mmCIF file of N, CA and C in Angstrom:
data_model
loop_
_atom_site.group_PDB
_atom_site.id
_atom_site.type_symbol
_atom_site.label_atom_id
_atom_site.label_comp_id
_atom_site.label_asym_id
_atom_site.label_seq_id
_atom_site.Cartn_x
_atom_site.Cartn_y
_atom_site.Cartn_z
ATOM 1 N N UNK F 1 114.374 113.362 111.531
ATOM 2 C CA UNK F 1 113.950 114.740 111.572
ATOM 3 C C UNK F 1 115.161 115.591 111.932
ATOM 4 N N UNK F 2 115.344 116.676 111.220
ATOM 5 C CA UNK F 2 116.491 117.527 111.531
ATOM 6 C C UNK F 2 116.289 118.253 112.844
ATOM 7 N N UNK F 3 117.378 118.691 113.460
ATOM 8 C CA UNK F 3 117.244 119.453 114.705
ATOM 9 C C UNK F 3 116.437 120.724 114.480
ATOM 10 N N UNK F 4 115.722 121.136 115.508
ATOM 11 C CA UNK F 4 114.981 122.390 115.431
ATOM 12 C C UNK F 4 115.955 123.550 115.482
ATOM 13 N N UNK F 5 115.516 124.751 115.118
ATOM 14 C CA UNK F 5 116.448 125.853 114.905
ATOM 15 C C UNK F 5 116.792 126.688 116.136
ATOM 16 N N UNK F 6 115.891 126.858 117.083
ATOM 17 C CA UNK F 6 116.195 127.727 118.223
ATOM 18 C C UNK F 6 117.047 126.968 119.228
ATOM 19 N N UNK F 7 118.127 127.607 119.693
ATOM 20 C CA UNK F 7 119.053 126.953 120.610
ATOM 21 C C UNK F 7 119.308 127.828 121.831
ATOM 22 N N UNK F 8 119.128 127.258 123.051
ATOM 23 C CA UNK F 8 119.495 127.994 124.263
ATOM 24 C C UNK F 8 121.011 128.195 124.304
ATOM 25 N N UNK F 9 121.448 129.106 125.146
ATOM 26 C CA UNK F 9 122.866 129.412 125.251
ATOM 27 C C UNK F 9 123.659 128.317 125.938
ATOM 28 N N UNK F 10 123.056 127.605 126.854
ATOM 29 C CA UNK F 10 123.743 126.564 127.608
ATOM 30 C C UNK F 10 123.392 125.203 127.002
ATOM 31 N N UNK F 11 124.400 124.439 126.513
ATOM 32 C CA UNK F 11 124.102 123.152 125.873
ATOM 33 C C UNK F 11 123.291 122.190 126.732
ATOM 34 N N UNK F 12 123.456 122.223 128.054
ATOM 35 C CA UNK F 12 122.703 121.313 128.909
ATOM 36 C C UNK F 12 121.199 121.596 128.876
ATOM 37 N N UNK F 13 120.823 122.820 128.547
ATOM 38 C CA UNK F 13 119.413 123.176 128.458
ATOM 39 C C UNK F 13 118.867 122.992 127.052
ATOM 40 N N UNK F 14 119.710 122.603 126.125
ATOM 41 C CA UNK F 14 119.358 122.529 124.718
ATOM 42 C C UNK F 14 118.875 121.127 124.351
ATOM 43 N N UNK F 15 117.607 120.997 124.011
ATOM 44 C CA UNK F 15 117.054 119.697 123.616
ATOM 45 C C UNK F 15 117.704 119.152 122.350
ATOM 46 N N UNK F 16 118.329 120.010 121.561
ATOM 47 C CA UNK F 16 118.946 119.592 120.309
ATOM 48 C C UNK F 16 120.447 119.343 120.425
ATOM 49 N N UNK F 17 121.017 119.538 121.604
ATOM 50 C CA UNK F 17 122.452 119.330 121.787
ATOM 51 C C UNK F 17 122.758 117.831 121.722
ATOM 52 N N UNK F 18 123.670 117.415 120.853
ATOM 53 C CA UNK F 18 123.959 115.979 120.681
ATOM 54 C C UNK F 18 124.823 115.423 121.817
ATOM 55 N N UNK F 19 124.199 115.158 122.938
ATOM 56 C CA UNK F 19 124.928 114.798 124.149
ATOM 57 C C UNK F 19 125.130 113.296 124.347
ATOM 58 N N UNK F 20 124.373 112.463 123.627
ATOM 59 C CA UNK F 20 124.374 111.035 123.934
ATOM 60 C C UNK F 20 125.007 110.207 122.821
ATOM 61 N N UNK F 21 125.902 109.317 123.207
ATOM 62 C CA UNK F 21 126.490 108.383 122.248
ATOM 63 C C UNK F 21 125.433 107.356 121.858
ATOM 64 N N UNK F 22 125.705 106.635 120.794
ATOM 65 C CA UNK F 22 124.763 105.608 120.355
ATOM 66 C C UNK F 22 124.534 104.569 121.450
ATOM 67 N N UNK F 23 125.597 104.127 122.087
ATOM 68 C CA UNK F 23 125.449 103.122 123.145
ATOM 69 C C UNK F 23 124.602 103.620 124.296
ATOM 70 N N UNK F 24 124.865 104.837 124.736
ATOM 71 C CA UNK F 24 124.090 105.409 125.847
ATOM 72 C C UNK F 24 122.643 105.631 125.437
ATOM 73 N N UNK F 25 122.426 106.127 124.221
ATOM 74 C CA UNK F 25 121.067 106.362 123.731
ATOM 75 C C UNK F 25 120.288 105.049 123.666
ATOM 76 N N UNK F 26 120.923 104.009 123.134
ATOM 77 C CA UNK F 26 120.268 102.699 123.048
ATOM 78 C C UNK F 26 119.936 102.167 124.443
ATOM 79 N N UNK F 27 120.862 102.336 125.363
ATOM 80 C CA UNK F 27 120.642 101.889 126.746
ATOM 81 C C UNK F 27 119.457 102.631 127.368
ATOM 82 N N UNK F 28 119.412 103.942 127.168
ATOM 83 C CA UNK F 28 118.332 104.739 127.747
ATOM 84 C C UNK F 28 116.967 104.337 127.185
ATOM 85 N N UNK F 29 116.935 103.931 125.920
ATOM 86 C CA UNK F 29 115.685 103.549 125.264
ATOM 87 C C UNK F 29 115.324 102.089 125.491
ATOM 88 N N UNK F 30 116.280 101.313 125.982
ATOM 89 C CA UNK F 30 116.049 99.882 126.087
ATOM 90 C C UNK F 30 115.990 99.257 124.705
ATOM 91 N N UNK F 31 116.778 99.804 123.791
ATOM 92 C CA UNK F 31 116.804 99.349 122.401
ATOM 93 C C UNK F 31 118.236 98.953 122.043
ATOM 94 N N UNK F 32 118.428 98.584 120.805
ATOM 95 C CA UNK F 32 119.755 98.227 120.330
ATOM 96 C C UNK F 32 120.301 99.341 119.439
ATOM 97 N N UNK F 33 121.614 99.389 119.269
ATOM 98 C CA UNK F 33 122.172 100.340 118.308
ATOM 99 C C UNK F 33 121.603 100.129 116.896
ATOM 100 N N UNK F 34 121.312 98.884 116.552
ATOM 101 C CA UNK F 34 120.725 98.593 115.233
ATOM 102 C C UNK F 34 119.365 99.292 115.078
ATOM 103 N N UNK F 35 118.600 99.359 116.155
ATOM 104 C CA UNK F 35 117.311 100.057 116.115
ATOM 105 C C UNK F 35 117.534 101.535 115.799
ATOM 106 N N UNK F 36 118.503 102.141 116.460
ATOM 107 C CA UNK F 36 118.796 103.553 116.202
ATOM 108 C C UNK F 36 119.301 103.766 114.778
ATOM 109 N N UNK F 37 120.136 102.864 114.283
ATOM 110 C CA UNK F 37 120.598 102.972 112.898
ATOM 111 C C UNK F 37 119.424 102.870 111.930
ATOM 112 N N UNK F 38 118.481 101.979 112.225
ATOM 113 C CA UNK F 38 117.311 101.812 111.362
ATOM 114 C C UNK F 38 116.478 103.092 111.319
ATOM 115 N N UNK F 39 116.354 103.786 112.452
ATOM 116 C CA UNK F 39 115.621 105.055 112.465
ATOM 117 C C UNK F 39 116.300 106.071 111.554
ATOM 118 N N UNK F 40 117.620 106.041 111.532
ATOM 119 C CA UNK F 40 118.367 106.910 110.638
ATOM 120 C C UNK F 40 118.169 106.518 109.179
ATOM 121 N N UNK F 41 118.164 105.225 108.903
ATOM 122 C CA UNK F 41 117.957 104.744 107.532
ATOM 123 C C UNK F 41 116.578 105.140 107.005
ATOM 124 N N UNK F 42 115.597 105.183 107.904
ATOM 125 C CA UNK F 42 114.235 105.584 107.523
ATOM 126 C C UNK F 42 114.043 107.094 107.598
ATOM 127 N N UNK F 43 115.124 107.804 107.881
ATOM 128 C CA UNK F 43 115.156 109.268 107.925
ATOM 129 C C UNK F 43 114.219 109.866 108.972
ATOM 130 N N UNK F 44 114.006 109.128 110.055
ATOM 131 C CA UNK F 44 113.212 109.679 111.142
ATOM 132 C C UNK F 44 114.063 110.611 111.986
ATOM 133 N N UNK F 45 115.258 110.175 112.304
ATOM 134 C CA UNK F 45 116.202 111.031 113.026
ATOM 135 C C UNK F 45 117.542 110.983 112.305
ATOM 136 N N UNK F 46 118.245 112.087 112.346
ATOM 137 C CA UNK F 46 119.567 112.174 111.746
ATOM 138 C C UNK F 46 120.534 112.618 112.835
ATOM 139 N N UNK F 47 121.239 111.669 113.439
ATOM 140 C CA UNK F 47 122.157 112.053 114.505
ATOM 141 C C UNK F 47 123.323 112.873 113.942
ATOM 142 N N UNK F 48 123.823 113.750 114.767
ATOM 143 C CA UNK F 48 125.024 114.475 114.383
ATOM 144 C C UNK F 48 126.204 113.531 114.571
ATOM 145 N N UNK F 49 127.321 113.893 114.011
ATOM 146 C CA UNK F 49 128.514 113.051 114.129
ATOM 147 C C UNK F 49 129.595 113.783 114.900
ATOM 148 N N UNK F 50 130.280 113.047 115.754
ATOM 149 C CA UNK F 50 131.424 113.615 116.465
ATOM 150 C C UNK F 50 132.564 113.778 115.467
ATOM 151 N N UNK F 51 133.637 114.421 115.884
ATOM 152 C CA UNK F 51 134.794 114.578 115.000
ATOM 153 C C UNK F 51 135.338 113.224 114.564
ATOM 154 N N UNK F 52 135.176 112.222 115.394
ATOM 155 C CA UNK F 52 135.621 110.871 115.064
ATOM 156 C C UNK F 52 134.630 110.090 114.225
ATOM 157 N N UNK F 53 133.482 110.705 113.901
ATOM 158 C CA UNK F 53 132.481 110.050 113.059
ATOM 159 C C UNK F 53 131.432 109.252 113.807
ATOM 160 N N UNK F 54 131.440 109.320 115.142
ATOM 161 C CA UNK F 54 130.471 108.565 115.936
ATOM 162 C C UNK F 54 129.140 109.312 116.012
ATOM 163 N N UNK F 55 128.054 108.558 115.980
ATOM 164 C CA UNK F 55 126.722 109.159 116.072
ATOM 165 C C UNK F 55 126.495 109.729 117.467
ATOM 166 N N UNK F 56 125.871 110.903 117.507
ATOM 167 C CA UNK F 56 125.523 111.563 118.776
ATOM 168 C C UNK F 56 124.058 111.984 118.693
ATOM 169 N N UNK F 57 123.308 111.696 119.748
ATOM 170 C CA UNK F 57 121.867 111.941 119.774
ATOM 171 C C UNK F 57 121.500 113.009 120.801
ATOM 172 N N UNK F 58 120.463 113.771 120.490
ATOM 173 C CA UNK F 58 119.955 114.796 121.396
ATOM 174 C C UNK F 58 118.758 114.242 122.180
ATOM 175 N N UNK F 59 118.361 114.972 123.197
ATOM 176 C CA UNK F 59 117.155 114.581 123.958
ATOM 177 C C UNK F 59 115.927 114.578 123.057
ATOM 178 N N UNK F 60 115.837 115.571 122.182
ATOM 179 C CA UNK F 60 114.709 115.638 121.240
ATOM 180 C C UNK F 60 114.675 114.373 120.374
ATOM 181 N N UNK F 61 115.814 113.960 119.852
ATOM 182 C CA UNK F 61 115.868 112.755 119.029
ATOM 183 C C UNK F 61 115.536 111.509 119.845
ATOM 184 N N UNK F 62 115.944 111.490 121.104
ATOM 185 C CA UNK F 62 115.626 110.338 121.946
ATOM 186 C C UNK F 62 114.133 110.238 122.216
ATOM 187 N N UNK F 63 113.458 111.383 122.342
ATOM 188 C CA UNK F 63 111.997 111.346 122.523
ATOM 189 C C UNK F 63 111.328 110.774 121.275
ATOM 190 N N UNK F 64 111.812 111.163 120.109
ATOM 191 C CA UNK F 64 111.267 110.630 118.857
ATOM 192 C C UNK F 64 111.545 109.127 118.771
ATOM 193 N N UNK F 65 112.761 108.723 119.104
ATOM 194 C CA UNK F 65 113.125 107.307 119.074
ATOM 195 C C UNK F 65 112.284 106.501 120.062
ATOM 196 N N UNK F 66 111.993 107.081 121.229
ATOM 197 C CA UNK F 66 111.159 106.388 122.220
ATOM 198 C C UNK F 66 109.747 106.186 121.677
ATOM 199 N N UNK F 67 109.226 107.181 120.975
ATOM 200 C CA UNK F 67 107.893 107.039 120.359
ATOM 201 C C UNK F 67 107.920 105.945 119.300
ATOM 202 N N UNK F 68 108.982 105.896 118.508
ATOM 203 C CA UNK F 68 109.111 104.851 117.488
ATOM 204 C C UNK F 68 109.176 103.474 118.148
ATOM 205 N N UNK F 69 109.935 103.382 119.214
ATOM 206 C CA UNK F 69 110.052 102.091 119.905
ATOM 207 C C UNK F 69 108.699 101.647 120.452
ATOM 208 N N UNK F 70 107.941 102.607 120.978
ATOM 209 C CA UNK F 70 106.600 102.298 121.488
ATOM 210 C C UNK F 70 105.730 101.707 120.373
ATOM 211 N N UNK F 71 105.747 102.338 119.210
ATOM 212 C CA UNK F 71 104.935 101.841 118.089
ATOM 213 C C UNK F 71 105.419 100.481 117.603
ATOM 214 N N UNK F 72 106.724 100.318 117.493
ATOM 215 C CA UNK F 72 107.280 99.043 117.026
ATOM 216 C C UNK F 72 106.979 97.941 118.037
ATOM 217 N N UNK F 73 107.086 98.248 119.316
ATOM 218 C CA UNK F 73 106.773 97.257 120.351
ATOM 219 C C UNK F 73 105.304 96.833 120.306
ATOM 220 N N UNK F 74 104.441 97.712 119.786
ATOM 221 C CA UNK F 74 103.016 97.388 119.656
ATOM 222 C C UNK F 74 102.726 96.616 118.367
ATOM 223 N N UNK F 75 103.778 96.351 117.577
ATOM 224 C CA UNK F 75 103.609 95.551 116.368
ATOM 225 C C UNK F 75 103.587 96.343 115.070
ATOM 226 N N UNK F 76 103.791 97.642 115.145
ATOM 227 C CA UNK F 76 103.819 98.457 113.933
ATOM 228 C C UNK F 76 105.153 98.250 113.228
ATOM 229 N N UNK F 77 105.143 97.987 111.926
ATOM 230 C CA UNK F 77 106.416 97.859 111.202
ATOM 231 C C UNK F 77 107.234 99.153 111.293
ATOM 232 N N UNK F 78 108.538 99.028 111.292
ATOM 233 C CA UNK F 78 109.436 100.178 111.453
ATOM 234 C C UNK F 78 109.106 101.292 110.460
ATOM 235 N N UNK F 79 108.968 100.951 109.196
ATOM 236 C CA UNK F 79 108.702 101.982 108.180
ATOM 237 C C UNK F 79 107.395 102.716 108.472
ATOM 238 N N UNK F 80 106.367 101.988 108.863
ATOM 239 C CA UNK F 80 105.078 102.602 109.188
ATOM 240 C C UNK F 80 105.185 103.462 110.453
ATOM 241 N N UNK F 81 105.916 102.981 111.445
ATOM 242 C CA UNK F 81 106.094 103.752 112.686
ATOM 243 C C UNK F 81 106.772 105.083 112.384
ATOM 244 N N UNK F 82 107.793 105.058 111.548
ATOM 245 C CA UNK F 82 108.495 106.296 111.184
ATOM 246 C C UNK F 82 107.559 107.244 110.457
ATOM 247 N N UNK F 83 106.765 106.726 109.545
ATOM 248 C CA UNK F 83 105.818 107.572 108.802
ATOM 249 C C UNK F 83 104.769 108.168 109.745
ATOM 250 N N UNK F 84 104.273 107.383 110.677
ATOM 251 C CA UNK F 84 103.285 107.879 111.651
ATOM 252 C C UNK F 84 103.861 109.041 112.445
ATOM 253 N N UNK F 85 105.087 108.884 112.911
ATOM 254 C CA UNK F 85 105.712 109.932 113.725
ATOM 255 C C UNK F 85 105.934 111.194 112.909
ATOM 256 N N UNK F 86 106.355 111.045 111.669
ATOM 257 C CA UNK F 86 106.530 112.210 110.792
ATOM 258 C C UNK F 86 105.200 112.920 110.590
ATOM 259 N N UNK F 87 104.143 112.158 110.365
ATOM 260 C CA UNK F 87 102.820 112.764 110.191
ATOM 261 C C UNK F 87 102.324 113.425 111.473
ATOM 262 N N UNK F 88 102.582 112.810 112.615
ATOM 263 C CA UNK F 88 102.216 113.430 113.895
ATOM 264 C C UNK F 88 102.930 114.767 114.067
ATOM 265 N N UNK F 89 104.201 114.794 113.712
ATOM 266 C CA UNK F 89 104.993 116.021 113.825
ATOM 267 C C UNK F 89 104.462 117.104 112.881
ATOM 268 N N UNK F 90 104.119 116.713 111.658
ATOM 269 C CA UNK F 90 103.569 117.670 110.696
ATOM 270 C C UNK F 90 102.221 118.211 111.169
ATOM 271 N N UNK F 91 101.392 117.346 111.747
ATOM 272 C CA UNK F 91 100.103 117.784 112.268
ATOM 273 C C UNK F 91 100.289 118.766 113.407
ATOM 274 N N UNK F 92 101.213 118.468 114.313
ATOM 275 C CA UNK F 92 101.478 119.369 115.435
ATOM 276 C C UNK F 92 101.930 120.743 114.937
ATOM 277 N N UNK F 93 102.795 120.757 113.940
ATOM 278 C CA UNK F 93 103.279 122.026 113.372
ATOM 279 C C UNK F 93 102.134 122.787 112.695
ATOM 280 N N UNK F 94 101.283 122.085 111.952
ATOM 281 C CA UNK F 94 100.145 122.731 111.289
ATOM 282 C C UNK F 94 99.186 123.315 112.323
ATOM 283 N N UNK F 95 98.961 122.597 113.413
ATOM 284 C CA UNK F 95 98.085 123.110 114.465
ATOM 285 C C UNK F 95 98.685 124.344 115.128
ATOM 286 N N UNK F 96 100.006 124.355 115.320
ATOM 287 C CA UNK F 96 100.669 125.516 115.902
ATOM 288 C C UNK F 96 100.512 126.732 114.987
ATOM 289 N N UNK F 97 100.728 126.546 113.706
ATOM 290 C CA UNK F 97 100.585 127.646 112.743
ATOM 291 C C UNK F 97 99.141 128.124 112.707
ATOM 292 N N UNK F 98 98.205 127.192 112.721
ATOM 293 C CA UNK F 98 96.790 127.533 112.711
ATOM 294 C C UNK F 98 96.421 128.363 113.938
ATOM 295 N N UNK F 99 96.922 127.958 115.104
ATOM 296 C CA UNK F 99 96.663 128.706 116.341
ATOM 297 C C UNK F 99 97.224 130.120 116.251
ATOM 298 N N UNK F 100 98.441 130.248 115.694
ATOM 299 C CA UNK F 100 99.041 131.578 115.529
ATOM 300 C C UNK F 100 98.198 132.461 114.606
ATOM 301 N N UNK F 101 97.735 131.880 113.507
ATOM 302 C CA UNK F 101 96.912 132.645 112.562
ATOM 303 C C UNK F 101 95.575 133.050 113.185
ATOM 304 N N UNK F 102 94.983 132.145 113.949
ATOM 305 C CA UNK F 102 93.728 132.480 114.636
ATOM 306 C C UNK F 102 93.936 133.619 115.628
ATOM 307 N N UNK F 103 95.028 133.547 116.394
ATOM 308 C CA UNK F 103 95.321 134.593 117.377
ATOM 309 C C UNK F 103 95.548 135.925 116.680
ATOM 310 N N UNK F 104 96.254 135.903 115.574
ATOM 311 C CA UNK F 104 96.513 137.125 114.819
ATOM 312 C C UNK F 104 95.207 137.692 114.252
ATOM 313 N N UNK F 105 94.357 136.823 113.754
ATOM 314 C CA UNK F 105 93.075 137.245 113.199
ATOM 315 C C UNK F 105 92.161 137.806 114.294
ATOM 316 N N UNK F 106 92.181 137.179 115.465
ATOM 317 C CA UNK F 106 91.334 137.620 116.569
ATOM 318 C C UNK F 106 91.754 138.990 117.111
ATOM 319 N N UNK F 107 93.045 139.328 116.960
ATOM 320 C CA UNK F 107 93.510 140.605 117.473
ATOM 321 C C UNK F 107 93.244 141.762 116.509
ATOM 322 N N UNK F 108 92.661 141.474 115.374
ATOM 323 C CA UNK F 108 92.305 142.537 114.425
ATOM 324 C C UNK F 108 93.255 142.599 113.256
ATOM 325 N N UNK F 109 92.935 143.465 112.293
ATOM 326 C CA UNK F 109 93.779 143.567 111.097
ATOM 327 C C UNK F 109 95.148 144.144 111.422
ATOM 328 N N UNK F 110 96.128 143.746 110.636
ATOM 329 C CA UNK F 110 97.504 144.228 110.791
ATOM 330 C C UNK F 110 97.591 145.615 110.179
ATOM 331 N N UNK F 111 97.883 146.656 110.985
ATOM 332 C CA UNK F 111 97.942 148.027 110.458
ATOM 333 C C UNK F 111 99.050 148.239 109.445
ATOM 334 N N UNK F 112 100.078 147.398 109.453
ATOM 335 C CA UNK F 112 101.169 147.568 108.495
ATOM 336 C C UNK F 112 100.863 146.936 107.152
ATOM 337 N N UNK F 113 99.770 146.165 107.058
ATOM 338 C CA UNK F 113 99.456 145.462 105.809
ATOM 339 C C UNK F 113 98.773 146.362 104.812
#
């Protein structure tokens, strides 16, 4: 999943800031670098690259990777786990949009329309 678009001014507060190396990310997840590479191959997460070409992961990507690891540890095949997470993300986004539309509708018609 690509990084989200809104970014705080301070990188430490930014969930999308690529702060973690592959080794550190794998250590934090209790996974292997191969697991993280596989998530990239399945297009679940796309780490940014340092100037030297090394993969760098954000907190947001680590949360997604942790969810994938949870599903894989429960016996879900990697490809299916990635698809489930993508669908969960799409559902969450659709629900957010739906809530916004309901709120807009509840507040009355748009006078500029």
